[in-house]
Amino acid sequence: MLVLNQKEIKKIIPLAKMKEVINWVERAFSDYGKEILQMPAKTYLYFEKYNGDLRIMPSYSPRLEMAGTKIVNVHPQNIKKGLQTVMAVILLNDVKTGKPLAILDGTYITGLRTGATSGVATKYLAKKEAQTLGVVGAGYQSIFQIMAISKVRKIKKILVYDISNKQVEKLAKILAKEKIKIKKADLEEAAGQEIVVTATPAKEIILKRKWILPGTHINAIGADAKHKQELDPQILKTAKIVVDCWEQASHSGEINVPLERGEISEKDIYGQLGEIVVGKKPARQNQSEITIFDSTGLAIQDLYTSYFVYQKALKTKIGRKINL
């Protein structure tokens, strides 16, 4: 079995190769839209005492002839301990025999595939000529969001808001290495751009309807568990809402709280991203509509990205083989 740590995976797929990850994630959503995958909804273990949770995410692709399972945590308080809030491990299995093929660090892959998914959503839902990006939350995920969106649109201005100025400064230094410039902004400024990303652990509304301009596309990333919420329900009521997976989003995505409160209903959901990728439903239909992509994170994103990493690792002979 092949073992790949984070350093080795970064060598195989540096941030500069985000476009390749976007292509693989788009294939995943295409296969999902064609309904040729197996993917049970993610299972949660909640650690209320420690304000954290653990998620188990299995999937199977007949196209790849491979299955994958990710175990990932979300602990917002980890930042105070000098740890990442999200850490993960991914196991790949050969479906012909069930044999374990590889164990991969999933933390970097989670960042890559989540950013790449926003890249796919932005490709289909944002205005073609969109050039400005507002990011709310300057944590680890914001790196991948900015990298991916910059690959699908010609972004000329990036405004970032975070409650911590140090986080914005840290993000600016990381992105400067990729020749991407960002500017610190207040919350309203960041929300008033053509493309907006929300990537926070918020459990209450942080984006108000009055800040959102006609024609805006929003990638709602942060709400990925029950009771999490970032957007004013009034934004949802006036927008075209696209989810990654109805079953997951309805209980753990941006729409979960408004659904529970009766502020929106299932009929207010336009469709799933996979349906748009394969052409079952039209994408953006006019310049003034507000579009929202509700991202909860799917196991197929991890599987297809990990498959890409695994194949490249075999070709380049990176990683270590072990016997269990």
Coordinates of C-alpha atoms in Angstrom, one line a residue:
M1 CA 0.0 0.0 0.0
L2 CA 1.2 3.5 -0.9
V3 CA 1.5 6.1 1.8
L4 CA 1.5 9.8 0.8
N5 CA 2.1 12.6 3.3
Q6 CA 1.1 16.2 2.9
K7 CA 4.6 17.3 1.8
E8 CA 4.7 14.7 -1.0
I9 CA 1.2 15.6 -2.2
K10 CA 2.1 19.3 -2.4
K11 CA 5.1 18.3 -4.5
I12 CA 2.8 16.3 -6.8
I13 CA 0.1 19.0 -7.0
P14 CA 1.3 22.5 -6.0
L15 CA -1.2 25.3 -5.9
A16 CA -0.1 26.4 -9.3
K17 CA -1.7 23.3 -10.7
M18 CA -5.2 24.1 -9.4
K19 CA -6.6 24.1 -12.9
E20 CA -5.9 20.3 -13.2
V21 CA -7.8 19.7 -9.9
I22 CA -10.7 21.8 -11.2
N23 CA -10.9 19.6 -14.2
W24 CA -11.0 16.4 -12.1
V25 CA -13.6 17.8 -9.7
E26 CA -15.7 18.8 -12.7
R27 CA -15.5 15.2 -13.9
A28 CA -16.7 14.1 -10.5
F29 CA -19.8 16.4 -10.7
S30 CA -20.4 15.3 -14.3
D31 CA -20.5 11.6 -13.2
Y32 CA -22.7 12.6 -10.2
G33 CA -25.0 14.4 -12.5
K34 CA -25.2 11.3 -14.7
E35 CA -26.0 9.3 -11.6
I36 CA -23.3 6.7 -12.1
L37 CA -21.7 6.9 -8.7
Q38 CA -22.3 5.5 -5.3
M39 CA -22.1 8.1 -2.5
P40 CA -24.0 7.8 0.8
A41 CA -24.4 11.1 2.7
K42 CA -21.6 11.8 5.1
T43 CA -21.9 10.6 8.6
Y44 CA -21.2 12.9 11.6
L45 CA -19.9 12.3 15.1
Y46 CA -20.4 15.4 17.3
F47 CA -18.0 16.2 20.1
E48 CA -20.0 19.0 21.8
K49 CA -17.7 19.2 24.8
Y50 CA -14.8 20.1 22.5
N51 CA -16.8 22.1 19.9
G52 CA -15.8 19.8 17.1
D53 CA -17.0 16.9 14.9
L54 CA -15.7 14.0 12.8
R55 CA -17.1 13.1 9.4
I56 CA -16.9 9.9 7.5
M57 CA -17.3 10.2 3.7
P58 CA -17.3 7.1 1.4
S59 CA -17.8 6.9 -2.4
Y60 CA -17.3 4.6 -5.3
S61 CA -16.7 5.5 -9.0
P62 CA -17.2 2.8 -11.7
R63 CA -15.4 5.0 -14.1
L64 CA -12.3 5.1 -11.9
E65 CA -12.8 1.5 -10.6
M66 CA -11.9 2.8 -7.2
A67 CA -13.5 3.5 -3.9
G68 CA -12.4 6.1 -1.3
T69 CA -13.2 7.0 2.2
K70 CA -12.3 10.2 3.9
I71 CA -12.3 10.8 7.7
V72 CA -12.2 14.5 8.4
N73 CA -12.6 16.7 11.5
V74 CA -13.7 20.2 12.0
H75 CA -12.6 21.9 15.3
P76 CA -12.8 25.7 15.0
Q77 CA -11.0 26.2 18.3
N78 CA -7.9 24.4 17.0
I79 CA -6.5 27.7 15.8
K80 CA -5.9 28.7 19.4
K81 CA -3.8 25.6 19.8
G82 CA -1.7 26.2 16.8
L83 CA -3.5 23.4 14.9
Q84 CA -5.5 23.5 11.7
T85 CA -9.3 23.5 12.1
V86 CA -9.7 20.8 9.4
M87 CA -7.5 17.7 9.2
A88 CA -8.2 14.6 7.2
V89 CA -7.0 11.2 6.0
I90 CA -8.1 9.4 2.9
L91 CA -8.1 5.6 2.1
L92 CA -8.3 4.3 -1.5
N93 CA -9.5 0.8 -2.3
D94 CA -9.3 -1.3 -5.4
V95 CA -13.0 -2.3 -6.1
K96 CA -12.0 -5.5 -7.9
T97 CA -10.5 -7.0 -4.8
G98 CA -11.3 -4.6 -2.0
K99 CA -7.5 -4.3 -1.5
P100 CA -6.4 -1.0 0.2
L101 CA -4.2 0.8 -2.4
A102 CA -3.2 4.0 -0.6
I103 CA -3.4 6.2 2.5
L104 CA -3.2 9.9 1.8
D105 CA -3.0 12.9 4.0
G106 CA -6.4 14.5 3.3
T107 CA -5.9 18.0 4.7
Y108 CA -4.3 19.5 1.7
I109 CA -6.5 17.5 -0.7
T110 CA -9.6 18.8 1.2
G111 CA -8.4 22.3 0.7
L112 CA -7.7 21.7 -3.0
R113 CA -11.0 20.0 -3.9
T114 CA -13.1 22.5 -1.9
G115 CA -11.5 25.4 -3.8
A116 CA -11.7 23.5 -7.1
T117 CA -15.4 22.9 -6.5
S118 CA -16.0 26.7 -6.1
G119 CA -14.0 27.0 -9.3
V120 CA -16.5 24.7 -11.1
A121 CA -19.5 26.5 -9.6
T122 CA -18.1 29.9 -10.5
K123 CA -17.4 28.7 -14.1
Y124 CA -21.1 27.9 -14.6
L125 CA -22.8 30.4 -12.4
A126 CA -20.8 33.6 -12.2
K127 CA -21.1 36.3 -15.0
K128 CA -18.5 35.6 -17.7
E129 CA -17.1 39.1 -17.4
A130 CA -16.9 39.1 -13.6
Q131 CA -13.6 40.6 -12.5
T132 CA -14.0 41.3 -8.7
L133 CA -13.9 38.9 -5.8
G134 CA -14.8 39.4 -2.2
V135 CA -13.8 36.8 0.4
V136 CA -15.2 36.7 3.9
G137 CA -12.9 34.7 6.1
A138 CA -9.1 34.5 5.6
G139 CA -8.4 31.1 7.0
Y140 CA -6.7 28.1 5.3
Q141 CA -9.6 27.5 2.9
S142 CA -9.5 31.0 1.5
I143 CA -6.1 30.2 -0.2
F144 CA -7.7 27.6 -2.3
Q145 CA -10.9 29.6 -3.0
I146 CA -8.9 32.5 -4.4
M147 CA -6.6 30.3 -6.4
A148 CA -9.4 28.3 -8.0
I149 CA -11.7 31.3 -8.8
S150 CA -8.7 33.1 -10.4
K151 CA -8.3 30.1 -12.8
V152 CA -11.9 30.4 -14.2
R153 CA -12.4 34.2 -14.2
K154 CA -10.0 37.1 -15.0
I155 CA -10.0 38.5 -11.5
K156 CA -8.5 42.0 -11.2
K157 CA -9.5 42.9 -7.7
I158 CA -9.7 40.7 -4.5
L159 CA -11.0 42.2 -1.3
V160 CA -10.7 40.1 1.9
Y161 CA -12.4 40.5 5.3
D162 CA -11.6 38.7 8.5
I163 CA -12.1 39.5 12.1
S164 CA -8.3 39.0 12.5
N165 CA -6.1 41.4 10.6
K166 CA -3.2 39.1 11.1
Q167 CA -5.0 36.4 9.2
V168 CA -5.5 38.7 6.2
E169 CA -1.8 39.6 6.4
K170 CA -0.8 36.0 6.5
L171 CA -3.0 35.2 3.6
A172 CA -1.5 38.0 1.6
K173 CA 2.0 36.7 2.1
I174 CA 1.0 33.2 1.0
L175 CA -0.7 34.4 -2.2
A176 CA 2.1 36.8 -3.0
K177 CA 4.2 33.7 -3.7
E178 CA 1.6 32.8 -6.3
K179 CA 1.7 36.4 -7.7
I180 CA -1.8 37.1 -6.5
K181 CA -2.5 40.4 -4.7
I182 CA -5.3 40.9 -2.2
K183 CA -6.5 43.9 -0.3
K184 CA -7.9 44.1 3.3
A185 CA -11.5 45.3 3.3
D186 CA -14.5 45.7 5.7
L187 CA -17.3 43.2 5.6
E188 CA -19.7 45.3 3.5
E189 CA -17.0 46.0 0.9
A190 CA -16.1 42.3 0.6
A191 CA -19.8 41.4 0.2
G192 CA -20.3 44.0 -2.6
Q193 CA -18.2 42.3 -5.3
E194 CA -19.3 40.4 -8.4
I195 CA -18.2 37.0 -6.9
V196 CA -18.3 36.5 -3.2
V197 CA -17.0 33.6 -1.0
T198 CA -18.0 33.0 2.6
A199 CA -15.6 30.7 4.3
T200 CA -16.2 31.1 8.1
P201 CA -17.4 28.8 10.9
A202 CA -20.3 31.2 11.6
K203 CA -23.5 30.0 13.2
E204 CA -25.3 33.3 12.7
I205 CA -25.9 35.6 9.7
I206 CA -22.8 37.6 8.6
L207 CA -23.9 38.7 5.1
K208 CA -26.8 41.0 4.7
R209 CA -29.1 41.2 1.7
K210 CA -28.7 44.9 1.2
W211 CA -24.9 44.5 0.6
I212 CA -25.4 42.0 -2.3
L213 CA -25.5 43.6 -5.8
P214 CA -27.6 42.3 -8.7
G215 CA -25.7 39.7 -10.8
T216 CA -23.6 38.5 -7.8
H217 CA -22.5 34.9 -7.5
I218 CA -21.9 33.6 -4.0
N219 CA -20.0 30.5 -3.0
A220 CA -21.2 29.7 0.5
I221 CA -18.5 27.4 1.9
G222 CA -18.6 27.8 5.7
A223 CA -21.9 26.2 6.6
D224 CA -21.1 22.5 6.4
A225 CA -22.8 21.2 9.5
K226 CA -26.1 21.5 11.3
H227 CA -27.0 24.9 12.7
K228 CA -24.2 26.7 10.7
Q229 CA -25.3 29.7 8.7
E230 CA -23.6 32.7 7.0
L231 CA -26.2 34.3 4.7
D232 CA -29.3 36.4 5.4
P233 CA -32.3 34.3 4.4
Q234 CA -33.5 37.2 2.3
I235 CA -30.5 36.6 0.0
L236 CA -31.7 33.0 -0.4
K237 CA -35.2 34.1 -1.2
T238 CA -34.1 36.3 -4.1
A239 CA -31.4 34.0 -5.5
K240 CA -31.0 30.9 -7.7
I241 CA -29.8 28.3 -5.2
V242 CA -27.6 25.5 -6.4
V243 CA -26.5 22.8 -3.9
D244 CA -23.8 20.1 -4.3
C245 CA -26.1 17.5 -2.9
W246 CA -29.7 18.0 -1.7
E247 CA -29.5 15.3 1.0
Q248 CA -26.4 16.8 2.6
A249 CA -27.2 20.5 2.1
S250 CA -30.7 20.1 3.5
H251 CA -29.4 19.1 6.9
S252 CA -25.9 20.6 7.0
G253 CA -25.5 23.2 4.3
E254 CA -26.2 26.9 4.1
I255 CA -29.9 26.1 3.5
N256 CA -30.3 23.9 6.6
V257 CA -31.3 26.6 9.1
P258 CA -33.7 28.5 6.8
L259 CA -35.3 25.2 5.8
E260 CA -35.8 24.2 9.5
R261 CA -37.3 27.6 10.3
G262 CA -39.6 27.5 7.2
E263 CA -38.0 30.6 5.7
I264 CA -37.4 28.6 2.4
S265 CA -38.6 25.2 1.2
E266 CA -37.3 22.5 -1.2
K267 CA -39.1 24.2 -4.1
D268 CA -36.8 27.2 -3.7
I269 CA -33.8 25.1 -4.6
Y270 CA -33.0 25.4 -8.3
G271 CA -30.9 22.2 -8.5
Q272 CA -27.7 20.4 -8.0
L273 CA -24.3 21.4 -9.5
G274 CA -24.0 18.1 -11.2
E275 CA -27.3 18.7 -13.1
I276 CA -25.9 21.9 -14.4
V277 CA -22.5 20.5 -15.4
V278 CA -24.2 17.8 -17.5
G279 CA -26.7 20.2 -19.0
K280 CA -29.8 18.9 -17.4
K281 CA -30.5 22.4 -16.1
P282 CA -29.3 25.8 -17.5
A283 CA -26.7 27.7 -15.6
R284 CA -26.8 31.5 -15.3
Q285 CA -29.6 32.8 -17.5
N286 CA -29.3 36.6 -17.2
Q287 CA -26.9 39.2 -16.0
S288 CA -28.9 40.4 -13.0
E289 CA -29.8 37.2 -11.2
I290 CA -28.1 36.4 -7.9
T291 CA -26.7 32.9 -7.8
I292 CA -25.7 30.9 -4.8
F293 CA -23.6 27.7 -4.6
D294 CA -24.2 25.9 -1.3
S295 CA -21.1 23.7 -0.8
T296 CA -21.2 21.0 1.9
G297 CA -18.3 18.9 0.5
L298 CA -18.9 15.6 -1.2
A299 CA -16.9 12.4 -1.0
I300 CA -16.6 12.2 -4.8
Q301 CA -14.6 15.4 -4.7
D302 CA -12.1 13.7 -2.5
L303 CA -12.1 10.4 -4.5
Y304 CA -11.5 12.0 -7.9
T305 CA -8.8 14.3 -6.5
S306 CA -7.1 11.5 -4.6
Y307 CA -7.2 9.3 -7.7
F308 CA -5.4 12.1 -9.6
V309 CA -2.8 12.3 -6.9
Y310 CA -2.4 8.5 -6.7
Q311 CA -1.8 8.1 -10.4
K312 CA 0.7 10.9 -10.5
A313 CA 2.5 9.4 -7.5
L314 CA 2.8 6.1 -9.2
K315 CA 4.3 7.7 -12.3
T316 CA 6.7 9.9 -10.4
K317 CA 7.5 7.2 -7.8
I318 CA 6.7 9.5 -4.9
G319 CA 5.6 8.0 -1.6
R320 CA 6.4 5.0 0.5
K321 CA 5.0 1.4 0.2
I322 CA 4.1 -0.4 3.3
N323 CA 2.7 -3.8 4.3
L324 CA -0.1 -3.7 6.9

